[in-house]
Coordinates of C-alpha atoms and ligand atoms in Angstrom, one line a residue:
M1 CA -24.2 -16.6 12.3
L2 CA -20.9 -16.4 10.6
K3 CA -19.0 -18.4 13.3
G4 CA -17.2 -21.4 11.6
R5 CA -18.2 -20.4 8.0
H6 CA -16.1 -20.3 4.9
L7 CA -16.0 -17.2 2.6
I8 CA -15.4 -18.4 -1.0
E9 CA -17.4 -15.9 -3.1
P10 CA -19.4 -12.8 -2.3
G11 CA -22.8 -14.5 -2.4
D12 CA -21.9 -16.8 0.6
F13 CA -23.2 -14.3 3.1
S14 CA -26.7 -12.9 3.2
L15 CA -27.4 -9.2 2.9
E16 CA -28.3 -9.1 6.6
E17 CA -24.9 -10.8 7.5
L18 CA -23.1 -8.3 5.3
D19 CA -24.9 -5.4 7.0
R20 CA -23.8 -6.7 10.4
L21 CA -20.2 -7.0 9.2
F22 CA -20.3 -3.4 7.9
F23 CA -21.8 -2.2 11.2
L24 CA -19.0 -3.9 13.1
A25 CA -16.3 -2.5 10.8
G26 CA -17.8 1.0 11.3
K27 CA -17.6 0.6 15.0
I28 CA -14.0 -0.5 14.7
E29 CA -13.2 2.6 12.7
D30 CA -14.9 4.9 15.1
D31 CA -13.5 3.3 18.3
G32 CA -9.9 2.0 18.1
R33 CA -10.5 -0.2 21.2
Y34 CA -13.5 -2.0 19.9
L35 CA -12.9 -5.9 19.6
R36 CA -9.2 -5.4 20.6
E37 CA -7.9 -8.6 22.2
S38 CA -11.2 -10.4 21.3
C39 CA -9.2 -13.2 19.4
R40 CA -6.4 -13.7 22.0
G41 CA -5.2 -17.3 21.7
K42 CA -6.4 -17.8 18.1
L43 CA -4.1 -18.5 15.2
L44 CA -4.6 -17.4 11.6
A45 CA -2.8 -19.0 8.7
T46 CA -2.1 -16.9 5.6
L47 CA -1.1 -19.0 2.6
F48 CA -0.2 -16.9 -0.4
F49 CA 0.6 -18.8 -3.6
E50 CA 0.6 -15.4 -5.4
P51 CA 2.1 -12.0 -4.5
S52 CA 0.1 -9.6 -2.3
T53 CA 0.6 -6.4 -0.3
R54 CA -2.8 -5.3 0.9
T55 CA -4.7 -8.5 1.3
R56 CA -2.0 -10.4 3.2
L57 CA -0.8 -7.6 5.4
S58 CA -4.3 -6.2 6.2
F59 CA -5.4 -9.7 7.3
E60 CA -2.3 -10.1 9.4
A61 CA -2.7 -6.6 10.8
A62 CA -6.4 -7.3 11.5
M63 CA -5.5 -10.6 13.4
L64 CA -2.7 -8.9 15.4
R65 CA -5.0 -6.0 16.3
L66 CA -7.6 -8.5 17.5
G67 CA -5.0 -10.0 19.8
G68 CA -4.4 -13.2 17.8
S69 CA -1.3 -14.5 16.0
C70 CA -0.4 -15.4 12.4
L71 CA 1.7 -18.0 10.6
G72 CA 2.0 -18.9 7.0
F73 CA 4.0 -18.1 3.8
A74 CA 4.1 -15.2 1.4
E75 CA 5.2 -17.3 -1.6
P76 CA 4.9 -21.0 -2.3
G77 CA 8.6 -21.6 -3.0
S78 CA 9.2 -21.7 0.8
S79 CA 6.5 -24.3 1.4
S80 CA 6.3 -28.0 0.5
A81 CA 4.2 -27.0 -2.6
A82 CA 7.7 -26.5 -4.1
K83 CA 8.3 -30.3 -3.6
G84 CA 5.1 -31.2 -5.3
E85 CA 2.7 -31.4 -2.4
S86 CA -1.0 -31.2 -3.5
L87 CA -3.1 -28.2 -2.4
S88 CA -5.5 -30.6 -0.6
D89 CA -2.7 -32.1 1.5
T90 CA -1.3 -28.6 2.4
I91 CA -4.7 -27.4 3.5
R92 CA -5.5 -30.5 5.5
T93 CA -2.2 -30.1 7.3
V94 CA -2.4 -26.4 8.0
S95 CA -6.0 -26.8 9.2
C96 CA -4.6 -28.9 12.0
Y97 CA -2.5 -26.0 13.2
A98 CA -4.6 -22.8 12.7
D99 CA -8.1 -21.7 13.6
A100 CA -8.8 -20.2 10.2
I101 CA -7.0 -20.1 6.8
V102 CA -6.7 -17.2 4.4
M103 CA -5.5 -18.4 0.9
R104 CA -4.6 -16.7 -2.4
N105 CA -4.0 -19.1 -5.3
P106 CA -3.6 -18.6 -9.1
K107 CA -6.1 -21.4 -9.9
E108 CA -9.8 -20.7 -10.2
G109 CA -11.7 -22.9 -7.8
A110 CA -8.7 -23.5 -5.5
A111 CA -10.5 -21.9 -2.5
L112 CA -13.6 -24.0 -3.0
L113 CA -11.4 -27.1 -3.1
A114 CA -9.6 -26.0 0.1
S115 CA -12.9 -25.4 1.9
R116 CA -13.9 -29.0 1.2
V117 CA -10.9 -30.5 2.9
S118 CA -10.2 -28.0 5.7
L119 CA -11.1 -28.6 9.3
V120 CA -11.3 -24.8 9.9
P121 CA -12.9 -21.9 8.0
V122 CA -11.3 -20.9 4.7
I123 CA -11.3 -17.4 3.4
N124 CA -10.7 -16.9 -0.3
A125 CA -8.1 -14.1 -0.8
G126 CA -8.3 -14.4 -4.6
D127 CA -8.5 -17.5 -6.8
G128 CA -7.1 -16.7 -10.3
G129 CA -9.3 -14.5 -12.4
H130 CA -12.4 -15.7 -10.5
H131 CA -13.3 -14.0 -7.2
H132 CA -11.8 -11.9 -4.4
P133 CA -14.6 -11.7 -1.9
T134 CA -12.8 -9.8 0.9
Q135 CA -11.8 -7.1 -1.6
T136 CA -15.6 -6.9 -2.3
L137 CA -16.3 -6.5 1.4
T138 CA -13.7 -3.7 1.3
D139 CA -15.3 -2.0 -1.8
L140 CA -18.9 -2.3 -0.4
L141 CA -17.8 -0.9 3.0
T142 CA -16.0 2.0 1.2
I143 CA -19.1 2.9 -0.9
R144 CA -21.4 2.6 2.1
R145 CA -19.2 4.8 4.3
R146 CA -18.8 7.4 1.6
R147 CA -22.3 7.4 0.0
G148 CA -24.4 6.3 3.0
E149 CA -26.0 3.4 1.1
L150 CA -25.2 0.6 -1.3
G151 CA -28.2 0.9 -3.7
N152 CA -29.2 3.6 -6.1
L153 CA -26.0 4.3 -7.9
T154 CA -24.3 4.0 -11.3
I155 CA -20.9 2.3 -11.1
G156 CA -18.4 2.2 -13.9
F157 CA -15.8 -0.5 -14.0
C158 CA -12.8 0.5 -16.1
G159 CA -9.8 -1.4 -17.4
D160 CA -9.1 -5.1 -17.5
L161 CA -12.6 -6.5 -16.9
K162 CA -11.7 -9.9 -18.3
F163 CA -9.1 -11.0 -15.8
G164 CA -10.0 -8.5 -13.0
R165 CA -11.4 -10.8 -10.3
T166 CA -12.3 -7.8 -8.0
V167 CA -14.6 -6.5 -10.8
H168 CA -16.3 -9.9 -11.1
S169 CA -16.9 -10.1 -7.4
L170 CA -18.1 -6.5 -7.0
A171 CA -20.4 -6.5 -10.1
K172 CA -22.0 -9.7 -8.7
A173 CA -22.3 -8.4 -5.2
L174 CA -23.9 -5.1 -6.2
S175 CA -26.5 -6.9 -8.3
R176 CA -28.2 -7.8 -4.9
Y177 CA -29.0 -4.1 -4.2
S178 CA -31.8 -2.0 -5.7
G179 CA -31.3 0.9 -8.1
I180 CA -27.9 -0.3 -9.4
R181 CA -26.7 0.4 -13.0
E182 CA -23.4 -1.0 -14.1
V183 CA -21.2 0.4 -17.0
F184 CA -18.3 -1.7 -18.2
I185 CA -15.5 0.3 -19.9
S186 CA -12.8 -1.8 -21.5
P187 CA -11.0 -2.4 -24.8
P188 CA -12.6 -5.1 -26.9
E189 CA -10.0 -7.7 -25.9
L190 CA -10.7 -7.3 -22.1
T191 CA -14.5 -7.2 -21.9
V192 CA -16.3 -8.5 -18.8
P193 CA -17.1 -12.3 -19.1
G194 CA -20.5 -13.5 -20.1
Y195 CA -20.9 -15.3 -16.8
I196 CA -21.2 -11.9 -15.2
T197 CA -23.3 -10.1 -17.8
K198 CA -25.5 -12.9 -18.9
G199 CA -25.2 -15.2 -16.0
V200 CA -25.7 -12.6 -13.2
L201 CA -26.9 -9.2 -14.4
E202 CA -29.4 -10.3 -17.0
K203 CA -30.8 -12.9 -14.6
E204 CA -31.2 -10.3 -11.8
K205 CA -32.5 -7.7 -14.3
I206 CA -29.7 -5.2 -13.5
P207 CA -29.3 -2.6 -16.3
Y208 CA -25.8 -2.5 -17.8
S209 CA -24.0 -1.2 -20.8
E210 CA -20.5 -1.5 -22.3
A211 CA -18.3 1.3 -23.6
E212 CA -14.8 1.6 -24.9
K213 CA -14.1 5.3 -24.1
L214 CA -14.2 6.4 -20.5
E215 CA -14.8 10.0 -21.7
D216 CA -18.1 9.0 -23.2
V217 CA -19.6 7.8 -19.9
I218 CA -17.7 9.4 -17.0
K219 CA -20.3 12.1 -16.5
D220 CA -23.0 9.5 -15.6
L221 CA -21.1 7.7 -12.9
D222 CA -21.5 7.9 -9.1
V223 CA -18.6 5.5 -8.6
L224 CA -15.7 4.8 -10.9
Y225 CA -13.9 1.6 -10.2
M226 CA -10.5 1.7 -12.0
T227 CA -8.4 -1.5 -12.4
R228 CA -4.9 -2.3 -13.7
V229 CA -4.3 -4.6 -16.7
Q230 CA -3.4 -8.0 -15.1
K231 CA 0.0 -8.7 -16.6
E232 CA 0.3 -12.0 -14.8
R233 CA -2.8 -13.5 -16.6
F234 CA -1.7 -12.6 -20.2
F235 CA -0.4 -15.4 -22.4
N236 CA 1.9 -13.1 -24.5
E237 CA 3.8 -9.9 -23.5
E238 CA 3.0 -8.1 -26.8
D239 CA -0.7 -8.0 -26.0
Y240 CA 0.0 -6.8 -22.5
I241 CA 2.3 -3.9 -23.8
R242 CA -0.3 -2.9 -26.3
L243 CA -3.1 -2.7 -23.7
K244 CA -1.5 -1.7 -20.5
D245 CA -1.9 2.1 -20.9
F246 CA -5.3 2.0 -22.6
Y247 CA -6.8 4.0 -19.8
V248 CA -5.0 6.7 -17.7
L249 CA -7.3 8.7 -15.5
T250 CA -6.1 12.3 -15.3
K251 CA -7.2 15.7 -13.8
D252 CA -8.3 16.7 -17.3
K253 CA -10.6 13.6 -17.7
M254 CA -12.0 14.2 -14.3
K255 CA -13.4 17.6 -15.3
N256 CA -16.5 16.0 -16.7
A257 CA -17.1 13.7 -13.7
K258 CA -19.7 14.5 -11.0
K259 CA -18.5 16.6 -8.1
D260 CA -19.4 13.8 -5.7
M261 CA -18.3 10.8 -7.8
I262 CA -15.8 8.6 -5.9
I263 CA -12.8 6.9 -7.5
L264 CA -12.1 3.4 -6.2
H265 CA -9.2 1.1 -7.1
P266 CA -8.4 -2.2 -5.4
L267 CA -4.7 -1.4 -5.9
P268 CA -1.9 -2.0 -6.8
R269 CA -2.0 0.9 -9.3
V270 CA 0.4 0.8 -12.2
N271 CA -0.3 3.8 -14.6
E272 CA -4.1 3.9 -14.8
I273 CA -4.6 6.7 -12.3
A274 CA -2.2 9.7 -12.6
V275 CA -0.5 10.5 -9.2
E276 CA -1.8 14.1 -9.7
L277 CA -5.3 12.8 -8.7
D278 CA -4.3 11.5 -5.3
D279 CA -5.1 14.8 -3.6
D280 CA -8.5 15.0 -5.3
P281 CA -11.1 14.5 -2.5
R282 CA -13.0 12.1 -4.8
A283 CA -9.9 9.7 -4.9
V284 CA -10.6 7.3 -2.0
Y285 CA -8.4 4.3 -3.0
F286 CA -6.0 4.7 -0.1
K287 CA -8.8 5.1 2.4
Q288 CA -10.4 2.0 0.7
A289 CA -7.2 0.0 1.6
Q290 CA -7.7 1.1 5.3
Y291 CA -11.3 0.0 5.2
G292 CA -10.0 -3.3 4.1
M293 CA -8.3 -3.8 7.5
Y294 CA -11.4 -2.8 9.4
V295 CA -13.7 -5.1 7.5
R296 CA -11.2 -8.0 7.8
M297 CA -11.1 -7.5 11.6
A298 CA -14.9 -7.7 11.6
L299 CA -14.8 -10.8 9.5
L300 CA -12.2 -12.6 11.5
A301 CA -13.8 -11.8 14.9
S302 CA -17.1 -13.1 13.5
I303 CA -16.0 -16.4 11.9
L304 CA -13.8 -17.1 15.0
G305 CA -16.8 -16.6 17.2
A306 CA -15.3 -13.6 19.1
V307 CA -18.4 -11.5 18.4
P308 CA -22.0 -12.7 17.5
C309 CA -22.6 -11.8 13.8
Ligands
CP1 N1 -6.3 -5.4 -3.7 C1 -5.5 -6.4 -3.6 O1 -5.8 -7.6 -3.7 O2 -4.2 -6.1 -3.4 P1 -2.9 -7.1 -3.1 O3 -2.7 -7.8 -4.4 O4 -1.8 -6.2 -2.8 O5 -3.3 -8.0 -2.0

């Protein structure tokens, strides 16, 4: 049962629990009335210490669609964190007011710390370059709805694989399914961390490879997961400027891709996917953002006990 549980990293839920969440999210997509008003009287706190459009607003939209209410802040300058309050004290306090907390924080491990002091479930909405598990739920649901299954596919992760927490979370989550191959496409400065390749993939015996040129591998992919270069995690601007346009996916580059390959991107996009591709039926990143709201509705209804899951 997910009622009362925290979600800090993708492995916190079993495959069966994930399956039930995806089933619920599919029902919500198919029937706009399903679970409506099921969280009436419940309060969700959204505490964002870093900027966000999709994660914060899709959580708030999800809670409002379930009949609940939201409170919180979109930047820490308007909270007592600006006066030096510790994260632990903020979370202890907010957990006296709300029934669940969604938090984004620039520090790796902040969500785990929050879960240890909170009186209510904590959902990690991104902790530094570490994990972003509800983006992973979104990505898995998108792949499942578009391809019919989560196993038996070759996925290419392209861009900033060093700092891209959505990549780390999804690469790890997919390693639990059979028939997965992972291809990591990045410049040498932004390769995927060893704790994913050696710590997860090699341990789980998931075949993987690394490449620098997208053109060399695009023809093999069933899913292409594009990411932006994470400007906010760079220590110097020169490196960011040198690397920011390393990959730009264009119509021309897509000529060698499979006809049924899907392009995912957690968004925001900067330059890495040309706008000319938005009408390509394989470009599903805006639909992916919509799936994010459905799966967050399923998640909130489950952890708040509005539906057995
Ligand atoms: N995908 C994602 O986390 O987007 P936001 O930063 O806009 O929330």
